[in-house]
Coordinates of N, CA and C and ligand atoms in Angstrom, one line a residue:
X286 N 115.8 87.2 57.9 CA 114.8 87.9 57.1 C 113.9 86.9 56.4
X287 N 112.4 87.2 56.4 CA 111.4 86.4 55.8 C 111.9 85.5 54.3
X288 N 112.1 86.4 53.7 CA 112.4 86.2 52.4 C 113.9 85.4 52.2
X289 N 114.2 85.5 53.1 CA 115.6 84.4 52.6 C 115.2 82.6 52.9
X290 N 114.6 82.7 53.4 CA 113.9 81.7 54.1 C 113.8 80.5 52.9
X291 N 114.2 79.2 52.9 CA 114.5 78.2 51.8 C 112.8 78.2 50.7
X292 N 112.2 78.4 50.0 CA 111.1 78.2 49.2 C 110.6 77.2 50.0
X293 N 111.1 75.9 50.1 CA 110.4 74.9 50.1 C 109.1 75.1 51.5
X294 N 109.8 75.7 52.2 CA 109.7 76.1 53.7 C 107.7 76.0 53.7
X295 N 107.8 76.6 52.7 CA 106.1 77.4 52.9 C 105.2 76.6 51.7
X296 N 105.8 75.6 51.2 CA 104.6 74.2 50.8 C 104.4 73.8 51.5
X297 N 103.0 73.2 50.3 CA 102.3 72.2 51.1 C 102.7 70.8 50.1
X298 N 102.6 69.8 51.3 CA 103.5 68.5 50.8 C 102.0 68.0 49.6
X299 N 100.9 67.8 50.8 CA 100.0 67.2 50.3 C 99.6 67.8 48.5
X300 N 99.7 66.7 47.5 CA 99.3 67.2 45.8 C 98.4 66.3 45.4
X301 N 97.2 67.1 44.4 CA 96.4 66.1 44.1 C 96.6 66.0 42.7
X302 N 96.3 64.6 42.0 CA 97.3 64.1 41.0 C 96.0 63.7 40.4
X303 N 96.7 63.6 39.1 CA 95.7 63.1 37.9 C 96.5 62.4 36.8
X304 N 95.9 61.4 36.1 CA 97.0 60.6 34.8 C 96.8 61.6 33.7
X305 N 97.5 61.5 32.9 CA 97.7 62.5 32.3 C 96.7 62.4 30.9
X306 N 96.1 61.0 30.9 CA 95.5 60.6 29.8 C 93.9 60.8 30.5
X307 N 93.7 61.2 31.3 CA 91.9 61.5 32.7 C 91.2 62.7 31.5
X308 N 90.4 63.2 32.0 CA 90.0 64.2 30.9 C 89.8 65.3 32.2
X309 N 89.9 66.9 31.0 CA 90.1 67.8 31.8 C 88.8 68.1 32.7
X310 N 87.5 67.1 32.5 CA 86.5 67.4 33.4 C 86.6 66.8 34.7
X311 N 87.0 65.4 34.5 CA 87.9 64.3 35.7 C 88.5 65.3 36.4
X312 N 89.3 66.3 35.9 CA 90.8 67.4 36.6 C 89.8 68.1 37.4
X313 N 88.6 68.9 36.6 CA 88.0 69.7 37.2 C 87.5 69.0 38.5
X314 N 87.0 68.7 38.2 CA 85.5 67.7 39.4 C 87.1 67.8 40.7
X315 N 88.0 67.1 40.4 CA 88.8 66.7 41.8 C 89.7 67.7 42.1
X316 N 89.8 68.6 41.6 CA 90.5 70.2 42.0 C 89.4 71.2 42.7
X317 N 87.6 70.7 42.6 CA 86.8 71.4 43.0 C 86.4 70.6 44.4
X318 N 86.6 69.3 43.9 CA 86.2 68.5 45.5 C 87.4 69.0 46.6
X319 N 88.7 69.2 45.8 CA 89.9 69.4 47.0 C 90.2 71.0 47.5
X320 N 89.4 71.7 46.7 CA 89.1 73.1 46.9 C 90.4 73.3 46.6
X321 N 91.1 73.0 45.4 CA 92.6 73.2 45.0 C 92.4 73.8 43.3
X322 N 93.1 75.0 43.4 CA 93.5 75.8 42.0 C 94.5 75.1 40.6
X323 N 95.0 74.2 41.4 CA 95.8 72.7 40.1 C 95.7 71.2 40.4
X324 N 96.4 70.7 39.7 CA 96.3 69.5 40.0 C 97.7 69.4 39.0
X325 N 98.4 67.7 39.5 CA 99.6 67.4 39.0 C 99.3 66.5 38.4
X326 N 99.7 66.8 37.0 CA 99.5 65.4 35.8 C 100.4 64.3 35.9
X327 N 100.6 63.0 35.9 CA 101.0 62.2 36.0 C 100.9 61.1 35.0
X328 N 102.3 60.4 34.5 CA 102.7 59.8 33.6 C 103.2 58.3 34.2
X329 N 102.1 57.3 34.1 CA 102.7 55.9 34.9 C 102.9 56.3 36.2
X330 N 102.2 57.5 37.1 CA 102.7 57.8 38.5 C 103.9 58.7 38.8
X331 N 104.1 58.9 37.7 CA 105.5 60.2 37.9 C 105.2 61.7 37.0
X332 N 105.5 62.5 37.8 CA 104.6 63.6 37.8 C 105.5 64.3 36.4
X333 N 104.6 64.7 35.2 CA 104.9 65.2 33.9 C 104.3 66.6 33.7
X334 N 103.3 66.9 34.4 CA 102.9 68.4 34.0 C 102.3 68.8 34.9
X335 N 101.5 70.3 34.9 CA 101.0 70.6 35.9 C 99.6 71.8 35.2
X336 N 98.2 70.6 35.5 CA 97.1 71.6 35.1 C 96.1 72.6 35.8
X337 N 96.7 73.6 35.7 CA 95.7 74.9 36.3 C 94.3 75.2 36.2
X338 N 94.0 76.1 37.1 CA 92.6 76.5 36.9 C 92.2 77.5 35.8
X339 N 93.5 78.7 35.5 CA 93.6 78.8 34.3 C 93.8 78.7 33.1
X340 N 94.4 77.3 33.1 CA 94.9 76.5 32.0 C 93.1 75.9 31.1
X341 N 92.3 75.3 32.1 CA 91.1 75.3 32.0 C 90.4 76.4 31.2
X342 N 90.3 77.3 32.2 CA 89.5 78.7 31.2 C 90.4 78.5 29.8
X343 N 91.5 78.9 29.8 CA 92.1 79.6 28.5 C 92.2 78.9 27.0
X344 N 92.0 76.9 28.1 CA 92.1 76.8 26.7 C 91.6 75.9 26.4
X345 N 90.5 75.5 27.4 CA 89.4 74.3 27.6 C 88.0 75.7 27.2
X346 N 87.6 75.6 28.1 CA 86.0 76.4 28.2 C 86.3 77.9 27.4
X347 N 87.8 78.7 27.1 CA 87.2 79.9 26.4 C 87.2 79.5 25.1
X348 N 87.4 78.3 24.2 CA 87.8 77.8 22.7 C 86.8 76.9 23.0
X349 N 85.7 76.5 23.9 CA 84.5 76.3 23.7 C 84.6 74.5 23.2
X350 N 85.9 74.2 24.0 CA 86.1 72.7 23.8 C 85.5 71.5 25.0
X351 N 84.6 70.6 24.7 CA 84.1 69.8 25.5 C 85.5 69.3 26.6
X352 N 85.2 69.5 27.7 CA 86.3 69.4 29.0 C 86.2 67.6 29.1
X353 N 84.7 67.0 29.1 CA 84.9 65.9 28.5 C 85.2 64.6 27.5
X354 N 85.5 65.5 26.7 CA 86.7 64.6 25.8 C 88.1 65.1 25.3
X355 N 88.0 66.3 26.2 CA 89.8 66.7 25.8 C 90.4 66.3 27.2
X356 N 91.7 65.8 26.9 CA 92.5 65.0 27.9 C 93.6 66.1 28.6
X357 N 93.8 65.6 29.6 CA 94.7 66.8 30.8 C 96.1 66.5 29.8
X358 N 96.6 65.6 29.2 CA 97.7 66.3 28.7 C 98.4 67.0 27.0
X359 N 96.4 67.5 27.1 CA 96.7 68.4 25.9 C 96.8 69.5 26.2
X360 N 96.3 69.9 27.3 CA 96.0 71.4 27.9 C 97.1 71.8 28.6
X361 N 97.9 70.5 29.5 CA 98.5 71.0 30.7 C 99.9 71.7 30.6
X362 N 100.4 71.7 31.4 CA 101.6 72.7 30.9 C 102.8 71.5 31.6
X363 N 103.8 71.6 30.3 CA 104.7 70.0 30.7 C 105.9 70.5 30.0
X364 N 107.1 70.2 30.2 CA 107.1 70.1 31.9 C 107.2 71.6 32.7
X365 N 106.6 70.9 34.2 CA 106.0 72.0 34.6 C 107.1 72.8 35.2
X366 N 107.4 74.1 35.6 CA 108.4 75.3 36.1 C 108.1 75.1 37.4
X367 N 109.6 74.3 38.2 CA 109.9 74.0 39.5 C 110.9 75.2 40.3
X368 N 111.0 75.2 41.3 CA 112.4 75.6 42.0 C 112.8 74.2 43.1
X369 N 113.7 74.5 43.3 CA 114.8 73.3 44.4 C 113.8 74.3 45.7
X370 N 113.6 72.7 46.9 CA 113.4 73.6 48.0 C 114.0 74.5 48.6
X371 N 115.4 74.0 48.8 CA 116.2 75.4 48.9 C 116.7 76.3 48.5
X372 N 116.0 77.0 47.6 CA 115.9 78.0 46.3 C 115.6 79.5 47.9
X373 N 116.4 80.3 47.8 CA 115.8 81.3 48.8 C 114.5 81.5 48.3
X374 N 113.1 81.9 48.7 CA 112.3 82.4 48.8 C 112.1 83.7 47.7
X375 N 112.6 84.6 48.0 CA 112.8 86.0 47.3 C 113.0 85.3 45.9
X376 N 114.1 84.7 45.8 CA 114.4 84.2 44.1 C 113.1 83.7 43.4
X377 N 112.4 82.5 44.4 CA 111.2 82.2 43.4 C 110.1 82.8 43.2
X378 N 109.8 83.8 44.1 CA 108.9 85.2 44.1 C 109.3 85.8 42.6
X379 N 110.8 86.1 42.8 CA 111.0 86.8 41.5 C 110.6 85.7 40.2
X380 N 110.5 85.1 39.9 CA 110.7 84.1 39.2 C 109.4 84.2 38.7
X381 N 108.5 83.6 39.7 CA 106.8 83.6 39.3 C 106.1 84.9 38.6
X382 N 107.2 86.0 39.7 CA 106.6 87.6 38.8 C 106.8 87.2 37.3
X383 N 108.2 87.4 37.3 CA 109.1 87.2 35.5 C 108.2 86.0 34.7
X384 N 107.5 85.1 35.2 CA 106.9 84.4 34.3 C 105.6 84.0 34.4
X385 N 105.0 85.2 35.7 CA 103.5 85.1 35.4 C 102.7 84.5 36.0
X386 N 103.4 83.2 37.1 CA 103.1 81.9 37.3 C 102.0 82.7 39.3
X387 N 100.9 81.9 39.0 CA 100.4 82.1 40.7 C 100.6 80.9 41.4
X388 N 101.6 79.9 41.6 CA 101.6 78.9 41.6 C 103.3 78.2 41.2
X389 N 104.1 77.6 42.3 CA 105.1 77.3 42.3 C 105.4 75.7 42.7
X390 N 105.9 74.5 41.9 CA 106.3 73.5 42.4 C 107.3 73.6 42.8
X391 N 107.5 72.8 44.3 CA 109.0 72.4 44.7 C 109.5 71.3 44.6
X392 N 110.6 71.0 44.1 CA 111.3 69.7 44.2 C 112.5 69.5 45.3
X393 N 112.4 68.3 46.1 CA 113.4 68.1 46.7 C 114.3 66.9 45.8
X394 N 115.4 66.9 46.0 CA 116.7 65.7 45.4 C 115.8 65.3 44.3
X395 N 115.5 66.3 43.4 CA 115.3 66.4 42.3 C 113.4 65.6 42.2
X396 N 113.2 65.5 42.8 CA 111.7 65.0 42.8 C 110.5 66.3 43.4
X397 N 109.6 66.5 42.6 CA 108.4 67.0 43.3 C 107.9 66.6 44.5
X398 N 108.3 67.9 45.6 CA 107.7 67.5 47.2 C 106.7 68.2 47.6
X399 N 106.2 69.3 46.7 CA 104.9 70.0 47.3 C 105.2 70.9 46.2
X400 N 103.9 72.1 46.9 CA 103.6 73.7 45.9 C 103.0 74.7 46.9
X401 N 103.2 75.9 46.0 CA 102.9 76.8 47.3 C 102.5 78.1 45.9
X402 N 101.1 78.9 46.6 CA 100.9 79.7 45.9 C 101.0 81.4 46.0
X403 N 100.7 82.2 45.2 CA 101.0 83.5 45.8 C 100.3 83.8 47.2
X404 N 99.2 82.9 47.2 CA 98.2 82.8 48.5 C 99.4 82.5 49.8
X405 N 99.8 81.8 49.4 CA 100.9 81.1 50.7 C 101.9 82.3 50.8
X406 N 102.5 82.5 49.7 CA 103.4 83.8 50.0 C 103.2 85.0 51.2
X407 N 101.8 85.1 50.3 CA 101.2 86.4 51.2 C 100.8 86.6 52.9
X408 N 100.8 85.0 53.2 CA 100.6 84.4 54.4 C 101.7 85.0 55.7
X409 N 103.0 84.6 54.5 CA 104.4 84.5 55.5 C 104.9 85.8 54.9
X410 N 104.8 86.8 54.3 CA 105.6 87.3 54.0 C 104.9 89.3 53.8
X411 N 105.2 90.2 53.8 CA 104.8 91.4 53.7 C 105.5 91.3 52.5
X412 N 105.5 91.2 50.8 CA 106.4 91.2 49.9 C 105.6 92.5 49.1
X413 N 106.2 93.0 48.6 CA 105.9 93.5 47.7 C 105.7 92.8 46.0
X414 N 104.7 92.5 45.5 CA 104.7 91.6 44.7 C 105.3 91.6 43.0
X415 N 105.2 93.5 43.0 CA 105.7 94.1 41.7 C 107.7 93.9 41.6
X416 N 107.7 94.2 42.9 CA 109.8 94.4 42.9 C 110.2 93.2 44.1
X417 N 109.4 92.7 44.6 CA 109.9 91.3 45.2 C 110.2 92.1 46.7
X418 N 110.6 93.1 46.8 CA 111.0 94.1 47.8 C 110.0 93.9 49.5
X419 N 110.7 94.1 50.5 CA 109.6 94.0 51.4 C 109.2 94.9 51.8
X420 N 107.6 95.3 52.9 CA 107.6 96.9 52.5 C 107.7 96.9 53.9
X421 N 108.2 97.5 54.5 CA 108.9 98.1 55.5 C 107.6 98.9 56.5
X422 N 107.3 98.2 57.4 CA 106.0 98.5 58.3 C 106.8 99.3 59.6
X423 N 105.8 100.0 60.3 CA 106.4 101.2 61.6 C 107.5 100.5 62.1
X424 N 106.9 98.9 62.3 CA 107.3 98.4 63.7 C 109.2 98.1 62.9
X425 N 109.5 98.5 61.3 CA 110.8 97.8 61.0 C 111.6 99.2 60.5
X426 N 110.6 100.2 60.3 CA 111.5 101.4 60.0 C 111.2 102.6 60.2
X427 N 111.8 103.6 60.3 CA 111.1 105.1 60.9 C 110.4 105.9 59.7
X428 N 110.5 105.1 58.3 CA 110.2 105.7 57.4 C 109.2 104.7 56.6
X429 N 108.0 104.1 57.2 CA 107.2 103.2 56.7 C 107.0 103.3 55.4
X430 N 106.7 102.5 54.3 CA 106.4 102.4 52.5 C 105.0 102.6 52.9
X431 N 104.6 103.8 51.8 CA 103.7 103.3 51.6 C 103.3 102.3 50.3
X432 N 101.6 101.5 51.1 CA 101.7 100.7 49.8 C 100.0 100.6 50.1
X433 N 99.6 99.7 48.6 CA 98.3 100.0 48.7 C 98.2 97.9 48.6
X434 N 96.8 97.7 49.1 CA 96.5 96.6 49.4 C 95.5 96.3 48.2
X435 N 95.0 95.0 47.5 CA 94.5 94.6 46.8 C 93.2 93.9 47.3
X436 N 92.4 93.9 46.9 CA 91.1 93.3 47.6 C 91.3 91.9 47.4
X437 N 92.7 91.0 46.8 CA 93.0 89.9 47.4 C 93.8 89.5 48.3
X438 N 94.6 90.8 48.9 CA 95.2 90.6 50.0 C 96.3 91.0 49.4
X439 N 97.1 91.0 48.2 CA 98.0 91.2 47.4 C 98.9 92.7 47.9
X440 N 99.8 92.3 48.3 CA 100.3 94.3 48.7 C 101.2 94.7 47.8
X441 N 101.3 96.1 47.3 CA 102.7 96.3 46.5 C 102.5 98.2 47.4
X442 N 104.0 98.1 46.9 CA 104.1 99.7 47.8 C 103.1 100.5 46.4
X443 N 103.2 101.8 46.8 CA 102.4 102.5 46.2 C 102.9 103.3 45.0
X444 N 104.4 103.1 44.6 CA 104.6 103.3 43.7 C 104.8 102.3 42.4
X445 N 105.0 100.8 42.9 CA 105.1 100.1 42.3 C 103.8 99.4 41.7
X446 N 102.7 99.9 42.7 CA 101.3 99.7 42.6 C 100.7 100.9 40.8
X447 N 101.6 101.7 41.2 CA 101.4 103.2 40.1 C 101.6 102.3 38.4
X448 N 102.8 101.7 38.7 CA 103.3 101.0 37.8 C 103.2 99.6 36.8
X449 N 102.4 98.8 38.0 CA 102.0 97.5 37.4 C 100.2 97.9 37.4
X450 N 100.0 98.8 38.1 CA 97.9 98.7 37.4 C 97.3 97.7 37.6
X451 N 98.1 96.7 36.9 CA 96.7 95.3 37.3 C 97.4 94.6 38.3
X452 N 96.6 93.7 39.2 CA 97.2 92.8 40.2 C 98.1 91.6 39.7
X453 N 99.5 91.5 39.9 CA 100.2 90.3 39.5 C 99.1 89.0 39.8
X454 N 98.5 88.7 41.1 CA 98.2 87.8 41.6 C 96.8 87.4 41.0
X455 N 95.7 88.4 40.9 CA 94.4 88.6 40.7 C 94.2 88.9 39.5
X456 N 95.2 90.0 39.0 CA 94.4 90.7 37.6 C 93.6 91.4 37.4
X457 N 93.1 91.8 39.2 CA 92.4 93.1 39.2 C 93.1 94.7 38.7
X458 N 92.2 95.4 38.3 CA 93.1 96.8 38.6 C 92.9 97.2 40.2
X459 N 94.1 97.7 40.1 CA 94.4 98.0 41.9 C 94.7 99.5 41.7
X460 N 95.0 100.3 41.0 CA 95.5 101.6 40.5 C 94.3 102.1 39.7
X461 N 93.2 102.9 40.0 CA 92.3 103.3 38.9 C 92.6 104.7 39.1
X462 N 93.0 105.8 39.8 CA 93.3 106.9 39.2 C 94.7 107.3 39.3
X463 N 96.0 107.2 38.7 CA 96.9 107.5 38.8 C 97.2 108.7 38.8
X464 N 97.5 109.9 39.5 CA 97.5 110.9 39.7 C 98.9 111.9 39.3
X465 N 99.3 112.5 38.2 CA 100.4 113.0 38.0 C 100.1 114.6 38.1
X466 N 101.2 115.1 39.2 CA 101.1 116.1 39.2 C 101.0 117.4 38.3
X467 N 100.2 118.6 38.2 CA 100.1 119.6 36.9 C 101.2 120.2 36.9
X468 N 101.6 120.8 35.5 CA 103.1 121.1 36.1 C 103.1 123.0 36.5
X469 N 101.8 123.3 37.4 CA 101.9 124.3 37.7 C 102.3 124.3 39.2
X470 N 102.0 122.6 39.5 CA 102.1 122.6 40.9 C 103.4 122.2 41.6
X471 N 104.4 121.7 39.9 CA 105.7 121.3 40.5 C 106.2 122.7 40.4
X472 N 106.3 123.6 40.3 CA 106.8 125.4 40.0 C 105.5 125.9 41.2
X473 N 105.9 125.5 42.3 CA 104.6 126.3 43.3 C 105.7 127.4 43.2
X474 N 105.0 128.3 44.2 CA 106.0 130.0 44.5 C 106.2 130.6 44.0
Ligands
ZN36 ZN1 107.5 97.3 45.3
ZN37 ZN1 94.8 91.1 43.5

């Protein structure tokens, strides 16, 4: 099954790195040239934190602070939330849900060997993103889930979609009319 599948499995090795002391515009500029959503802060060459693209917004440019003179490791997040590559898959899914994260480092023999994002998940896996659950398509059951799709690709079945409203991944709403039955229609007859 997809999901049992080791985490590491579905990184990418290749990470683009910054000293920790660079400033967060330096971060920007080379996360835009590498068309990459983070970058990995580095301390003498050994990786100490990990700065996002929304690490940026939230607490660089929405607090209206020059990205030019504040440094990547006032903003970044340190130390950063890893799993072992051989972490099953499903576990760090759950994990990222429980703490929010779009975006997972892996370490092998205790060292950072790559990252992988909800983007990559979505690739290899039909997950459901709300219950970690997979949704079950014709071709795997006689009783297909339904589920509703996110205009980032993001799938959750359709009742878990009822329940979480905004996208884990995106933050869009994916649920705008939730529909609860009248209760003249649960007493038909
Ligand atoms: Zn679900
Ligand atoms: Zn989405």
């Amino acid at each position: 099954m997809v999901l049992d599948v080791p985490a590491g499995t579905i990184a990418r090795r290749e990470l683009i790195t910054v000293d920790e002391g660079g400033s967060v515009l330096e971060a920007a500029r080379l996360m835009v040239q590498n068309s990459r959503g983070s970058v990995l802060a580095t301390r003498s060459g050994e990786p100490v934190g990990i700065l996002t693209e929304r690490d940026i917004l939230k607490k660089v440019v929405s607090k209206s602070l020059d990205a030019a003179a504040t440094k990547v490791k006032d903003v970044m997040t340190s130390p950063p939330i890893t799993v072992d590559y051989n972490m099953p898959l499903r576990e760090a899914i759950d994990l990222m849900v429980r703490k929010g994260l779009r975006r997972m480092l892996v370490t092998q023999n205790g060292r950072i060997a790559g990252i992988f994002t909800m983007r990559d998940i979505l690739k290899h896996t039909r997950t459901c993103l709300y219950c970690g659950k997979e949704i079950m398509s014709i071709l795997e059951s006689k009783t297909p889930d339904p589920f509703i799709e996110c205009e980032c690709g993001s799938r959750y079945h359709t009742k878990c979609a009822e329940t979480v409203v905004n996208c884990v991944s995106c933050g869009r709403t994916i649920v705008t009319n939730v529909v609860y039955p009248e209760p003249s229609e649960t007493f038909s007859g």
